CSV table of C-alpha atoms in Angstrom, one decimal:
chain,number,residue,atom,x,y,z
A,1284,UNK,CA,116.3,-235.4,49.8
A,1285,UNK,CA,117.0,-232.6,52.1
A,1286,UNK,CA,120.1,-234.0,53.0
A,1287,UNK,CA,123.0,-231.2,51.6
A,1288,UNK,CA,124.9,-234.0,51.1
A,1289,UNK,CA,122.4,-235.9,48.2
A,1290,UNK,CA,121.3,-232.3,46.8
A,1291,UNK,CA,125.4,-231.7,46.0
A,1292,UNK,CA,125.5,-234.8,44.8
A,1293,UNK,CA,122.5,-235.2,42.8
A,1294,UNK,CA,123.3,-231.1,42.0
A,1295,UNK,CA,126.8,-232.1,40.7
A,1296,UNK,CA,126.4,-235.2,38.9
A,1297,UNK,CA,122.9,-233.8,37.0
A,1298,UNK,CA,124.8,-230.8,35.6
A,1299,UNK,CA,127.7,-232.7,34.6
A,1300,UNK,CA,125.5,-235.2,32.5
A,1301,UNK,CA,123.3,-232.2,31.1
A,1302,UNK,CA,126.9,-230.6,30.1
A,1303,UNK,CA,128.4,-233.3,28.5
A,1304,UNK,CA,125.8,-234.5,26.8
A,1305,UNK,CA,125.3,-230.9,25.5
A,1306,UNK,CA,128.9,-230.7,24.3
A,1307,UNK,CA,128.9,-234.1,22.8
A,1308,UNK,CA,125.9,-232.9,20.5
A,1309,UNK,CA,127.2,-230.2,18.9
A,1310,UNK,CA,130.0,-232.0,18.7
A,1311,UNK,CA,128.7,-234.8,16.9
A,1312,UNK,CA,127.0,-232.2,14.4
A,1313,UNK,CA,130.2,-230.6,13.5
A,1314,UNK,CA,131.8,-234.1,12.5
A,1315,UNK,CA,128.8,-234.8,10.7
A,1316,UNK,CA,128.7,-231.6,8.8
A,1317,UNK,CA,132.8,-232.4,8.5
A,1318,UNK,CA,132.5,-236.0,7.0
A,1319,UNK,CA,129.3,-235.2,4.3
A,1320,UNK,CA,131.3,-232.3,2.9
A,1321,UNK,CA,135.0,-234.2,3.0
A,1322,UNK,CA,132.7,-237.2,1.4
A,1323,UNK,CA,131.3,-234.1,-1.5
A,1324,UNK,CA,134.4,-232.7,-2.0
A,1325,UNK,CA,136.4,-236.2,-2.7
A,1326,UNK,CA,133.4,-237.3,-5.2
A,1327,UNK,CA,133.2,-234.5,-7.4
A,1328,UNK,CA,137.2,-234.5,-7.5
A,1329,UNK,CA,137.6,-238.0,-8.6
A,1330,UNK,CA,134.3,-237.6,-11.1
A,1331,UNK,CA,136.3,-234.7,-12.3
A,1332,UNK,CA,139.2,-236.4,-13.4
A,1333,UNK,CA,138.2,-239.2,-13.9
A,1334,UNK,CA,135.6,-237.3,-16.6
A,1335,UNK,CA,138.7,-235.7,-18.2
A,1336,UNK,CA,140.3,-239.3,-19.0
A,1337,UNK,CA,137.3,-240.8,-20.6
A,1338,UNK,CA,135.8,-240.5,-24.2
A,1339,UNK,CA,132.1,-241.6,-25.1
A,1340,UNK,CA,131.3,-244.0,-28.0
A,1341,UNK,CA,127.7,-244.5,-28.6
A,1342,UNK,CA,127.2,-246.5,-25.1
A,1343,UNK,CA,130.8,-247.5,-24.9
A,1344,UNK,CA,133.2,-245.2,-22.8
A,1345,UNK,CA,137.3,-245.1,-23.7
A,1346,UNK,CA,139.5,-244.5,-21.1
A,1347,UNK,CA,142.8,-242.2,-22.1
A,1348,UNK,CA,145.6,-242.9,-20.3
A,1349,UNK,CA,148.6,-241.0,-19.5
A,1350,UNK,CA,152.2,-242.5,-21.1
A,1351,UNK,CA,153.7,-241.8,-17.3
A,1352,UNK,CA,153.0,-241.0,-13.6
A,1353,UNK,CA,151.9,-237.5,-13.1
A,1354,UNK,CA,154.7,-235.4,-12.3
A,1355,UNK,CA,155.8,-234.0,-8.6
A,1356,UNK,CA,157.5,-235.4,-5.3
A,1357,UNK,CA,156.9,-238.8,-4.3
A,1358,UNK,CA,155.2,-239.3,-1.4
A,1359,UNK,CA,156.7,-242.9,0.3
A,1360,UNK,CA,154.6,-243.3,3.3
A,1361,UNK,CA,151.0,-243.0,1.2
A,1362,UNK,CA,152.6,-245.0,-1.8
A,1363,UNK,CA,153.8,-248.1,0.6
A,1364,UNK,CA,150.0,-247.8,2.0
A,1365,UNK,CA,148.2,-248.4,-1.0
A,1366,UNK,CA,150.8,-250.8,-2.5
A,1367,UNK,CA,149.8,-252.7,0.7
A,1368,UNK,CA,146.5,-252.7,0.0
A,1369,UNK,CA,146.2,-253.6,-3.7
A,1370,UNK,CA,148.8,-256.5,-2.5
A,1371,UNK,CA,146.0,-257.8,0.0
A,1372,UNK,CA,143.1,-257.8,-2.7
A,1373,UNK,CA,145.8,-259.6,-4.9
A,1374,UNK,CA,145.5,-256.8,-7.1
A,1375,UNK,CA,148.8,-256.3,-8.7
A,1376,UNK,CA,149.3,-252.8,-10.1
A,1377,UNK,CA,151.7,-250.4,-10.0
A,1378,UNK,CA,150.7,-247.4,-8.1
A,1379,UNK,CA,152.4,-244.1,-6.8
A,1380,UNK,CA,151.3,-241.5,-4.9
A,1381,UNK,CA,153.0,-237.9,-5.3
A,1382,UNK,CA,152.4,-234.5,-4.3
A,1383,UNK,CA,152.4,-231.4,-7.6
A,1384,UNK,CA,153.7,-228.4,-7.0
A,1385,UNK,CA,150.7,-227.0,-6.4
A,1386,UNK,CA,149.9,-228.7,-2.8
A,1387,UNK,CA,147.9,-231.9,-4.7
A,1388,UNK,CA,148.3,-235.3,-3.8
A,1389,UNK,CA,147.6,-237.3,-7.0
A,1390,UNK,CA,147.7,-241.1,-7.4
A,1391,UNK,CA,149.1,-242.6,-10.6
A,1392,UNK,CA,148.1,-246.6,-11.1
A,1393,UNK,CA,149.6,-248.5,-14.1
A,1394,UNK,CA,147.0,-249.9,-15.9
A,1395,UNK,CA,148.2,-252.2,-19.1
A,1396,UNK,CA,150.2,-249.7,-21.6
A,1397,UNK,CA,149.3,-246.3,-19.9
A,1398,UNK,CA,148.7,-244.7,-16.3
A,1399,UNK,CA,145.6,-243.4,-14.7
A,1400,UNK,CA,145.9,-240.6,-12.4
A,1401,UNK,CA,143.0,-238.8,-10.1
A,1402,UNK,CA,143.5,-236.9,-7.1
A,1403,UNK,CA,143.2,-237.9,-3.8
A,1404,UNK,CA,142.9,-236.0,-0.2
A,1405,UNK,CA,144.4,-235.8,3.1
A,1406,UNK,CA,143.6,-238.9,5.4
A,1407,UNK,CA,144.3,-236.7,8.8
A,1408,UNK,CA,141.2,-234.8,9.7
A,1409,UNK,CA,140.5,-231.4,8.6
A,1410,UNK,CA,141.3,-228.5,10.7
A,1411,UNK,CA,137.8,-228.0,11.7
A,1412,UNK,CA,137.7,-231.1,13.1
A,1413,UNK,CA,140.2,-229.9,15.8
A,1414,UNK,CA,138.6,-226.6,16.4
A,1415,UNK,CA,135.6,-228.7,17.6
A,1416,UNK,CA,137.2,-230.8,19.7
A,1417,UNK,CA,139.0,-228.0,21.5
A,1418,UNK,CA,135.3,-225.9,21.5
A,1419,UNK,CA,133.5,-229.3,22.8
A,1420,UNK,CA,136.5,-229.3,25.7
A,1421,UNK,CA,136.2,-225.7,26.3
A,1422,UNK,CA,132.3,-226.2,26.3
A,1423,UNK,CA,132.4,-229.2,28.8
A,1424,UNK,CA,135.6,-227.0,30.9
A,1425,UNK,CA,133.7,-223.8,31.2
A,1426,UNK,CA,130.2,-226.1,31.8
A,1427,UNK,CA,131.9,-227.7,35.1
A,1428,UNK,CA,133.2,-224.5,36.8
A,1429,UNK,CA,129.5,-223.4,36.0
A,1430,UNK,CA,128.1,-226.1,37.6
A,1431,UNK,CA,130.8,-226.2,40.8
A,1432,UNK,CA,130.7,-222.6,41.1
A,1433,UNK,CA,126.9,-222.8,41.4
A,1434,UNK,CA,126.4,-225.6,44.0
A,1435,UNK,CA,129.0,-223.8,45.8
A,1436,UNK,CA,127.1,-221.0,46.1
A,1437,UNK,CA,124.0,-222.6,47.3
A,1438,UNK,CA,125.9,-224.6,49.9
A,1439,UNK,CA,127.8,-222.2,51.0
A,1440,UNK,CA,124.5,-219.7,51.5
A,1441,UNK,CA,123.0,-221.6,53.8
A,1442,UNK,CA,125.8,-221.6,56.0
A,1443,UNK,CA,125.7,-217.8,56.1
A,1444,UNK,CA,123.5,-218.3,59.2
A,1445,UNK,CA,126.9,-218.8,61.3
A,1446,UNK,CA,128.2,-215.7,60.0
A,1447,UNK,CA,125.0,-213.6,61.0
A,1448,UNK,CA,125.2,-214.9,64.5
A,1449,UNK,CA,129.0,-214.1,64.2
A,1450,UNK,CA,127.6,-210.6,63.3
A,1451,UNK,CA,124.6,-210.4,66.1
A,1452,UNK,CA,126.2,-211.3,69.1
A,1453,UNK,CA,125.3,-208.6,71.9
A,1454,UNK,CA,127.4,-206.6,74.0
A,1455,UNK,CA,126.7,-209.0,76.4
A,1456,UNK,CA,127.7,-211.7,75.1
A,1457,UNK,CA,124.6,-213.6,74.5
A,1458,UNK,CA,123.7,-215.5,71.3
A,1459,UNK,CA,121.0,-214.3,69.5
A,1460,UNK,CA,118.4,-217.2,68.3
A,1461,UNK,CA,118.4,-219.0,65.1
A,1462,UNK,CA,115.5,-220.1,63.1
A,1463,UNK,CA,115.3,-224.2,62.7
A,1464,UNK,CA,114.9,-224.7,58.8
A,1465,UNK,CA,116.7,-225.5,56.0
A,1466,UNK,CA,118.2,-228.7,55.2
A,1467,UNK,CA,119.0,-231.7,57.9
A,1468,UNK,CA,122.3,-230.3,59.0
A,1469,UNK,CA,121.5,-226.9,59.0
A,1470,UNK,CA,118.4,-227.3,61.2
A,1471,UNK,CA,120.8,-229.6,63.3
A,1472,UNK,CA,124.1,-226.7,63.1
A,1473,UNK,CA,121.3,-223.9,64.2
A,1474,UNK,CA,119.9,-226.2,67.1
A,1475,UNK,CA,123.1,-226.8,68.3
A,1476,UNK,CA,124.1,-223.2,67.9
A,1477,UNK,CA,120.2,-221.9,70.2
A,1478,UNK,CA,121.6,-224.6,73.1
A,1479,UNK,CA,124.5,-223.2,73.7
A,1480,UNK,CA,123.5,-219.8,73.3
A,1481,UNK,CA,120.9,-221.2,76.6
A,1482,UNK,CA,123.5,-222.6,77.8
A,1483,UNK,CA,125.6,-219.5,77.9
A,1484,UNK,CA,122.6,-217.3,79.3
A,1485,UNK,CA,122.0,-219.4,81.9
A,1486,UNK,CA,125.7,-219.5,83.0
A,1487,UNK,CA,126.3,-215.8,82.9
A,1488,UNK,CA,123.2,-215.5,84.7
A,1489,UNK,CA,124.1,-218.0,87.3
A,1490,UNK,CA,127.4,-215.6,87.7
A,1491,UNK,CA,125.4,-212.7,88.6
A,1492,UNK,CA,123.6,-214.7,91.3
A,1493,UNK,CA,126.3,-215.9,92.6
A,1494,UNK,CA,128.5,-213.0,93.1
A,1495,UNK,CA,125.6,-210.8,94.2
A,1496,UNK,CA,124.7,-213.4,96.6
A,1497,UNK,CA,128.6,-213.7,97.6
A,1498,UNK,CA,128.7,-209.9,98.1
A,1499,UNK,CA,125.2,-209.8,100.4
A,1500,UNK,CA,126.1,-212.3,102.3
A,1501,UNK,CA,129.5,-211.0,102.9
A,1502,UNK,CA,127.8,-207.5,104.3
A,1503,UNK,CA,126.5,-209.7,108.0
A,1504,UNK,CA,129.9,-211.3,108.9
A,1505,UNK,CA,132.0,-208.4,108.1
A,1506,UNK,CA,129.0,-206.0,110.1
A,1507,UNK,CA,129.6,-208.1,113.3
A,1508,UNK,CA,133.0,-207.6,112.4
A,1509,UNK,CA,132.8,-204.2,112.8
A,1510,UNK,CA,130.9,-203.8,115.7
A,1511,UNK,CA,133.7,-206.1,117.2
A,1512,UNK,CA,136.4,-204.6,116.4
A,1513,UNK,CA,134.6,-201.1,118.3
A,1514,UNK,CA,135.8,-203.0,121.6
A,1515,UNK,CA,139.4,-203.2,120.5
A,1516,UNK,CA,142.4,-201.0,121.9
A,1517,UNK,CA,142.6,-197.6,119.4
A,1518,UNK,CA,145.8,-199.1,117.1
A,1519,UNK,CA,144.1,-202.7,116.6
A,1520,UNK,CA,140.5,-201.0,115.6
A,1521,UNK,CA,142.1,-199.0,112.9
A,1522,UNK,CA,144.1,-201.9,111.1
A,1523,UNK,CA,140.9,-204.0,111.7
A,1524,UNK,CA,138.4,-201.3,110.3
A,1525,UNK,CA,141.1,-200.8,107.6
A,1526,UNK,CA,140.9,-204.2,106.2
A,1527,UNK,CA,137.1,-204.3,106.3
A,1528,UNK,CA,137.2,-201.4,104.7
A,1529,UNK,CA,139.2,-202.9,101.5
A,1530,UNK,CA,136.9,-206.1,102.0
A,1531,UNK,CA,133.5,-204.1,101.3
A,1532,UNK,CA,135.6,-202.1,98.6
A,1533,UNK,CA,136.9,-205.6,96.8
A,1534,UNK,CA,133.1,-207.1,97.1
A,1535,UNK,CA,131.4,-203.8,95.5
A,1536,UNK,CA,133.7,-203.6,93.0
A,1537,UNK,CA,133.0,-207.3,92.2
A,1538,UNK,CA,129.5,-206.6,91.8
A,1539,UNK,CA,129.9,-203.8,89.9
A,1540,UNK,CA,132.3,-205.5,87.3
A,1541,UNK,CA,129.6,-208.2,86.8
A,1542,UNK,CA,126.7,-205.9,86.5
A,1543,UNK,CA,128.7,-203.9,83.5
A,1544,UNK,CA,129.4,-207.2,81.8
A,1545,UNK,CA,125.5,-208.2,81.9
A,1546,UNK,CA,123.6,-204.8,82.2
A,1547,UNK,CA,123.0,-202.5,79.5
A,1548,UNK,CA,121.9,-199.0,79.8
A,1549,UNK,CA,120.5,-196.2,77.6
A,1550,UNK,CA,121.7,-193.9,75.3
A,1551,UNK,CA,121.5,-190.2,75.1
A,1552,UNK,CA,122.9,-187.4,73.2
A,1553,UNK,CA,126.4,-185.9,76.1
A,1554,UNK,CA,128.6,-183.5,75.6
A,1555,UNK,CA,131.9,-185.0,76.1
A,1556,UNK,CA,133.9,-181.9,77.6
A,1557,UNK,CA,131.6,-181.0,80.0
A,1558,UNK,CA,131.2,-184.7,81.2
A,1559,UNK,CA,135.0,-185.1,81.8
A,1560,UNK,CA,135.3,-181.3,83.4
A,1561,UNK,CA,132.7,-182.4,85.6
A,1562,UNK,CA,134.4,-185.5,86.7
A,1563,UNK,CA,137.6,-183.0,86.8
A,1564,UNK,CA,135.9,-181.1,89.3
A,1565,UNK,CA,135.0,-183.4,91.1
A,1566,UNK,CA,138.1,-185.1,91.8
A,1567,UNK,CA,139.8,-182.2,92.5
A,1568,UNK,CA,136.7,-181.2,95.1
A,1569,UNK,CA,138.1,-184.6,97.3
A,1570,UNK,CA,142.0,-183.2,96.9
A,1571,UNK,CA,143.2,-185.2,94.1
A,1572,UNK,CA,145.7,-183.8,91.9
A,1573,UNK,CA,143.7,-183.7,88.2
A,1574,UNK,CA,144.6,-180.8,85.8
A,1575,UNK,CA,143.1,-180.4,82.8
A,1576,UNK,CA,145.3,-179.2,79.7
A,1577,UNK,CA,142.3,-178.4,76.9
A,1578,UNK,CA,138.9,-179.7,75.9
A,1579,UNK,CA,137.9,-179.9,72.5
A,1580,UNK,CA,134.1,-179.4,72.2
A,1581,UNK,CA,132.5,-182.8,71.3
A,1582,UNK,CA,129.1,-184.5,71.6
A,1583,UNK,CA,129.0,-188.5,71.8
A,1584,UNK,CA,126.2,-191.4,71.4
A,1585,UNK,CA,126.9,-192.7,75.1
A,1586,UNK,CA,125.5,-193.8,78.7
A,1587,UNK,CA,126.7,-190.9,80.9
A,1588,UNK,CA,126.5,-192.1,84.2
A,1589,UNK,CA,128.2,-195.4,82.6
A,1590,UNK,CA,131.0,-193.4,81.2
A,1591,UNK,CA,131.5,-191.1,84.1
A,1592,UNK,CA,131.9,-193.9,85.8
A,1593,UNK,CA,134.8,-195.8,83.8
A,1594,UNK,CA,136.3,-191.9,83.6
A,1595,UNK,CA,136.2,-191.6,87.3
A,1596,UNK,CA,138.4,-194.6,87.8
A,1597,UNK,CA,140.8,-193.8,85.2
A,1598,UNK,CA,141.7,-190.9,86.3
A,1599,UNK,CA,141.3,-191.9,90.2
A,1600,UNK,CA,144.1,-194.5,88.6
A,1601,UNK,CA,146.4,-191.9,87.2
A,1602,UNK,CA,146.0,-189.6,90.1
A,1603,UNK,CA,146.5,-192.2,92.8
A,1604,UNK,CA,149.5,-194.5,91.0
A,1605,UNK,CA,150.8,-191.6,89.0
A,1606,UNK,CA,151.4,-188.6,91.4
A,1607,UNK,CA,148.9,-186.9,89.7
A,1608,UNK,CA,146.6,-186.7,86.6
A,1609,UNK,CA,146.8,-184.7,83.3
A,1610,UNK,CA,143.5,-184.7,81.5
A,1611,UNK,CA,143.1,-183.4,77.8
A,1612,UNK,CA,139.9,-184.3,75.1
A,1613,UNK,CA,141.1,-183.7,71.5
A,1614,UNK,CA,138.5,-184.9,68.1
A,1615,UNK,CA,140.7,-186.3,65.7
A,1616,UNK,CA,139.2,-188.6,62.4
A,1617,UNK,CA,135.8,-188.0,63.8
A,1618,UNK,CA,136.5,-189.6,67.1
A,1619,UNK,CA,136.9,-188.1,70.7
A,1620,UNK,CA,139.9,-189.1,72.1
A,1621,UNK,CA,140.3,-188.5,75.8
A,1622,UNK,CA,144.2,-188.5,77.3
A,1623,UNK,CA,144.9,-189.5,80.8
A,1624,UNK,CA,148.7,-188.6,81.6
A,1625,UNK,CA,150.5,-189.5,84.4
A,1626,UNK,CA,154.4,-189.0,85.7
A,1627,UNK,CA,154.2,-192.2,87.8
A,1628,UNK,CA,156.6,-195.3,87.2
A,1629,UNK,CA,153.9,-196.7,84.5
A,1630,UNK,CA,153.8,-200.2,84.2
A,1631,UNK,CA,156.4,-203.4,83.0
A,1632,UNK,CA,156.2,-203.5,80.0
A,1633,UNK,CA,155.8,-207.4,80.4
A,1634,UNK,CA,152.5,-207.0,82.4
A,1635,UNK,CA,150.8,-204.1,79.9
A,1636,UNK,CA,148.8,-206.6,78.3
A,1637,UNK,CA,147.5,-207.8,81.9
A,1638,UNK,CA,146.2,-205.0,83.1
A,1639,UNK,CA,142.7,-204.6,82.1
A,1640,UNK,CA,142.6,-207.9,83.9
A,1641,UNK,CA,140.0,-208.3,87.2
A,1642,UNK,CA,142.1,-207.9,90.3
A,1643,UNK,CA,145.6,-206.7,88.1
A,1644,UNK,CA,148.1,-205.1,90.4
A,1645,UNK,CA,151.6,-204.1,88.7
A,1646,UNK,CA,153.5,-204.0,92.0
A,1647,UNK,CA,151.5,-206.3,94.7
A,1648,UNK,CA,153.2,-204.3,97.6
A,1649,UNK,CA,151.4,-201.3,96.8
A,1650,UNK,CA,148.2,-203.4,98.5
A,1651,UNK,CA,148.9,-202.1,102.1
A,1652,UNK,CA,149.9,-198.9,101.1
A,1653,UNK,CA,147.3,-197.6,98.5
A,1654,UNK,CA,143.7,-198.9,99.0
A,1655,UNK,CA,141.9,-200.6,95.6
A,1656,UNK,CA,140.5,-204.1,94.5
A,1657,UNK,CA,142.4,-204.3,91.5
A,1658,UNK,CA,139.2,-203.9,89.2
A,1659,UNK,CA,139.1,-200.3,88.1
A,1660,UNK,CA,140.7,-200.9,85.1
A,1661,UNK,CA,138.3,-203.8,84.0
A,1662,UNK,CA,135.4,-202.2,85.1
A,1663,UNK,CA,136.3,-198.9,82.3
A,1664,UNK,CA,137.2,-200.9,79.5
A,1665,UNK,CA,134.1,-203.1,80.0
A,1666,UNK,CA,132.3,-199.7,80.5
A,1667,UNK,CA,133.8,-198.4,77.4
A,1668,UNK,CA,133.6,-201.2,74.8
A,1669,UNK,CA,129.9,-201.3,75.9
A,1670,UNK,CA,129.6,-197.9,74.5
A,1671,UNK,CA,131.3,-198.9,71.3
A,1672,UNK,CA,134.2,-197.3,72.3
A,1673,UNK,CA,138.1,-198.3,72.9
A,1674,UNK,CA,140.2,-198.3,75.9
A,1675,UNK,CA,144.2,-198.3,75.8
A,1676,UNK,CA,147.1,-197.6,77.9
A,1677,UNK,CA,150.9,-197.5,77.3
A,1678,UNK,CA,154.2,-195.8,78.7
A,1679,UNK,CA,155.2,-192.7,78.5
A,1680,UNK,CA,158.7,-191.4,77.7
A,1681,UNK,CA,160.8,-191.3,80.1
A,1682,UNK,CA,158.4,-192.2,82.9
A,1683,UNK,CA,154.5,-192.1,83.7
A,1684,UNK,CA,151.5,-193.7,81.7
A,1685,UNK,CA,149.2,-192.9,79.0
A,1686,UNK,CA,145.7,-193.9,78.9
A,1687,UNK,CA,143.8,-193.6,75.7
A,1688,UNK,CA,140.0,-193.1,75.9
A,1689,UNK,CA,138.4,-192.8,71.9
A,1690,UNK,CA,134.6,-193.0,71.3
A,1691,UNK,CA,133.1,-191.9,68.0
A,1692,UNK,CA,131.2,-188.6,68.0
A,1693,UNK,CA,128.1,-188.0,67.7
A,1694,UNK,CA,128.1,-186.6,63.6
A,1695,UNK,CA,124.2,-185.8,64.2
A,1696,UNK,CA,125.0,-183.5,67.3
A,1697,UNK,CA,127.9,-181.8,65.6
A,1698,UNK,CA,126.6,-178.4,64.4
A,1699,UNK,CA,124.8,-177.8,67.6
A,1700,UNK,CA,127.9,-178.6,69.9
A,1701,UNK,CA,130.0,-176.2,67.3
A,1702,UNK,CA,127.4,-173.7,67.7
């Protein structure tokens, strides 16, 4: 019994039964009612006219009857009915049935020198009678959705469980954990549902391992490398050292990437501005070429060594690939939306939706002349999103690229960051 599958059913076909039998009790009142009254109403018509053609003598009764039918339309389909009849009970008489003026039906039977009329009613049911029927259908119509709408809810409530771990999923990407109960197949949906979520731990931690244990073990070969390439000629040390150089750059930046994707940090109260002029300064302290064209005052919910981070290689990006960077904060729709201009050639439009890939590099021959793993993209928008925030980039007209910082501010911290 705590199968969904037997409670729908049992659910469904109980209800049904309860609403049709319901239905077909009223139902059966209302023709009940119907037929005793059509049966009252027919008796005291005939005893009426019939009382009207009789005269009492003593104990004896005398029937009057009329010289000739009673007057009106003659109704051939009735009249052929009961001629029918009287013909099976060998019952010869003459009989006519016709409708007065007034809406009556009367029936006129020849009986030796006179005729005997009395009234008669309609053989088609009443009007009522159809009102019930369509109320029973109605009844049994709106009874059903009832029911269906009902069981759907209930079925459909247990399986909000997949929707709340829809809802819960960390920033990280782990699932959270489900509690076992409820019926058969929804302890079995939420056990499947807790061993995958394992199974997804465990393989983003086995990820971390391995590229932190790639990355340390990379550090002893590329050391002897190093002290190696000391005993080269002056021209050979240089390229060597060069390309270790990129080599320990590529395998930090590795490390990093999967330590955004898996580590969370704390929260505190930043002002925005003074986080990116910082950054500004910064940059422009190591001869970059940043300037910064206005700073709305803001104050955001965030990480700040997290977010300095994912600005510093944004604007190391624009600065490096773009000739130069152009930095501006503005708070629009109660978000802080940090620009990131360059005048470089921007990027294809083809690869645009590439680039926040690991390792993305829009021209490959730009390897030997401008150092970089390919990963500081990645590494800001995984930054970014982490904060709750959005990362986006696009071209400029005619030339350079645009990338689009917005975080939500910090409502709370508004009055004191105006003040």
């Amino acid at each position: 019994m705590n199968s969904i599958r037997i409670r729908f059913s049992l659910m469904l076909v109980g209800s049904v039964l309860c609403v049709v039998i319901l239905a077909s009790a009223v139902m059966s009142q209302m023709i009940l009612g119907l037929v005793e009254k059509d049966f009252r109403d027919g008796l005291t018509s005939r005893v009426a006219a019939f009382s009207n053609s009789i005269t009492f003598r003593g104990n004896d009764a005398v029937f009057h009857l009329q010289p000739a039918p009673i007057e009106g339309k003659l109704l051939e389909a009735p009249t052929k009915l009961l001629q029918e009849a009287f013909q099976k009970s060998q019952a010869n008489f003459d009989i006519f049935v016709k409708q007065t003026p007034d809406g009556q039906r009367w029936a006129s039977i020849k009986m030796g020198p006179g005729w005997l009329s009395w009234p008669i009613r309609e053989h088609a049911p009443p009007p009522e009678v159809w009102w019930g029927l369509a109320g029973w259908m109605v009844l049994i119509t709106v009874g059903v959705i009832g029911v269906a709408l009902t069981v759907a809810h209930q079925t459909t409530n247990q399986l909000k469980l997949l929707q709340s771990m829809a809802m819960s999923v960390g920033k990280d990407g782990v699932l959270p954990v489900l509690k076992e109960e409820g019926s058969i197949e929804i302890k079995a949906t939420a056990q499947a549902l807790n061993m995958m979520g394992a199974s997804l731990k465990k393989a983003m931690d086995s990820k971390i391992r391995l590229v932190a244990a790639a990355g340390h073990d990379l550090r002893t070969p590329m050391t002897r490398m190093r002290l190696r390439a000391e005993f080269l000629n002056e021209r050979e040390r240089e390229e060597w050292l060069h390309d270790l150089d990129e080599m320990d750059h590529i395998a930090d930046s590795a490390i990093q990437l999967v330590r955004e994707e898996t580590v969370g940090k704390g929260t505190e109260h930043v002002r925005l501005d003074e986080l990116v002029g910082d950054v500004c300064a910064e940059l422009t302290l190591i001869k970059m070429r940043v300037t910064i064209a206005g700073l709305d005052h803001s104050s955001v919910k965030i990480s700040p060594l997290a977010l300095k981070r994912a600005l510093r290689n944004l604007i190391i990006n624009a600065a490096t690939h773009g000739g130069g960077a152009i930095v501006s904060l503005r708070v629009h729709d109660r978000r802080a939306v940090v620009l990131i201009d360059d005048n470089g050639p921007g990027i294809p439009e083809q690869f645009l939706a590439s680039a926040f890939e690991p390792f993305f590099r829009a021209d490959p021959a730009r390897r030997q002349s401008i150092p970089g793993a390919g990963l500081g993209l990645a590494i800001a928008k995984e930054i970014v999103e982490r904060q709750g925030g959005t990362l986006e980039i696009e071209n400029r007209q005619p030339h350079g690229l645009r990338q689009t910082l917005s975080i939500e501010i910090d409502i709370a911290n508004v009055s004191s960051v105006a003040a």
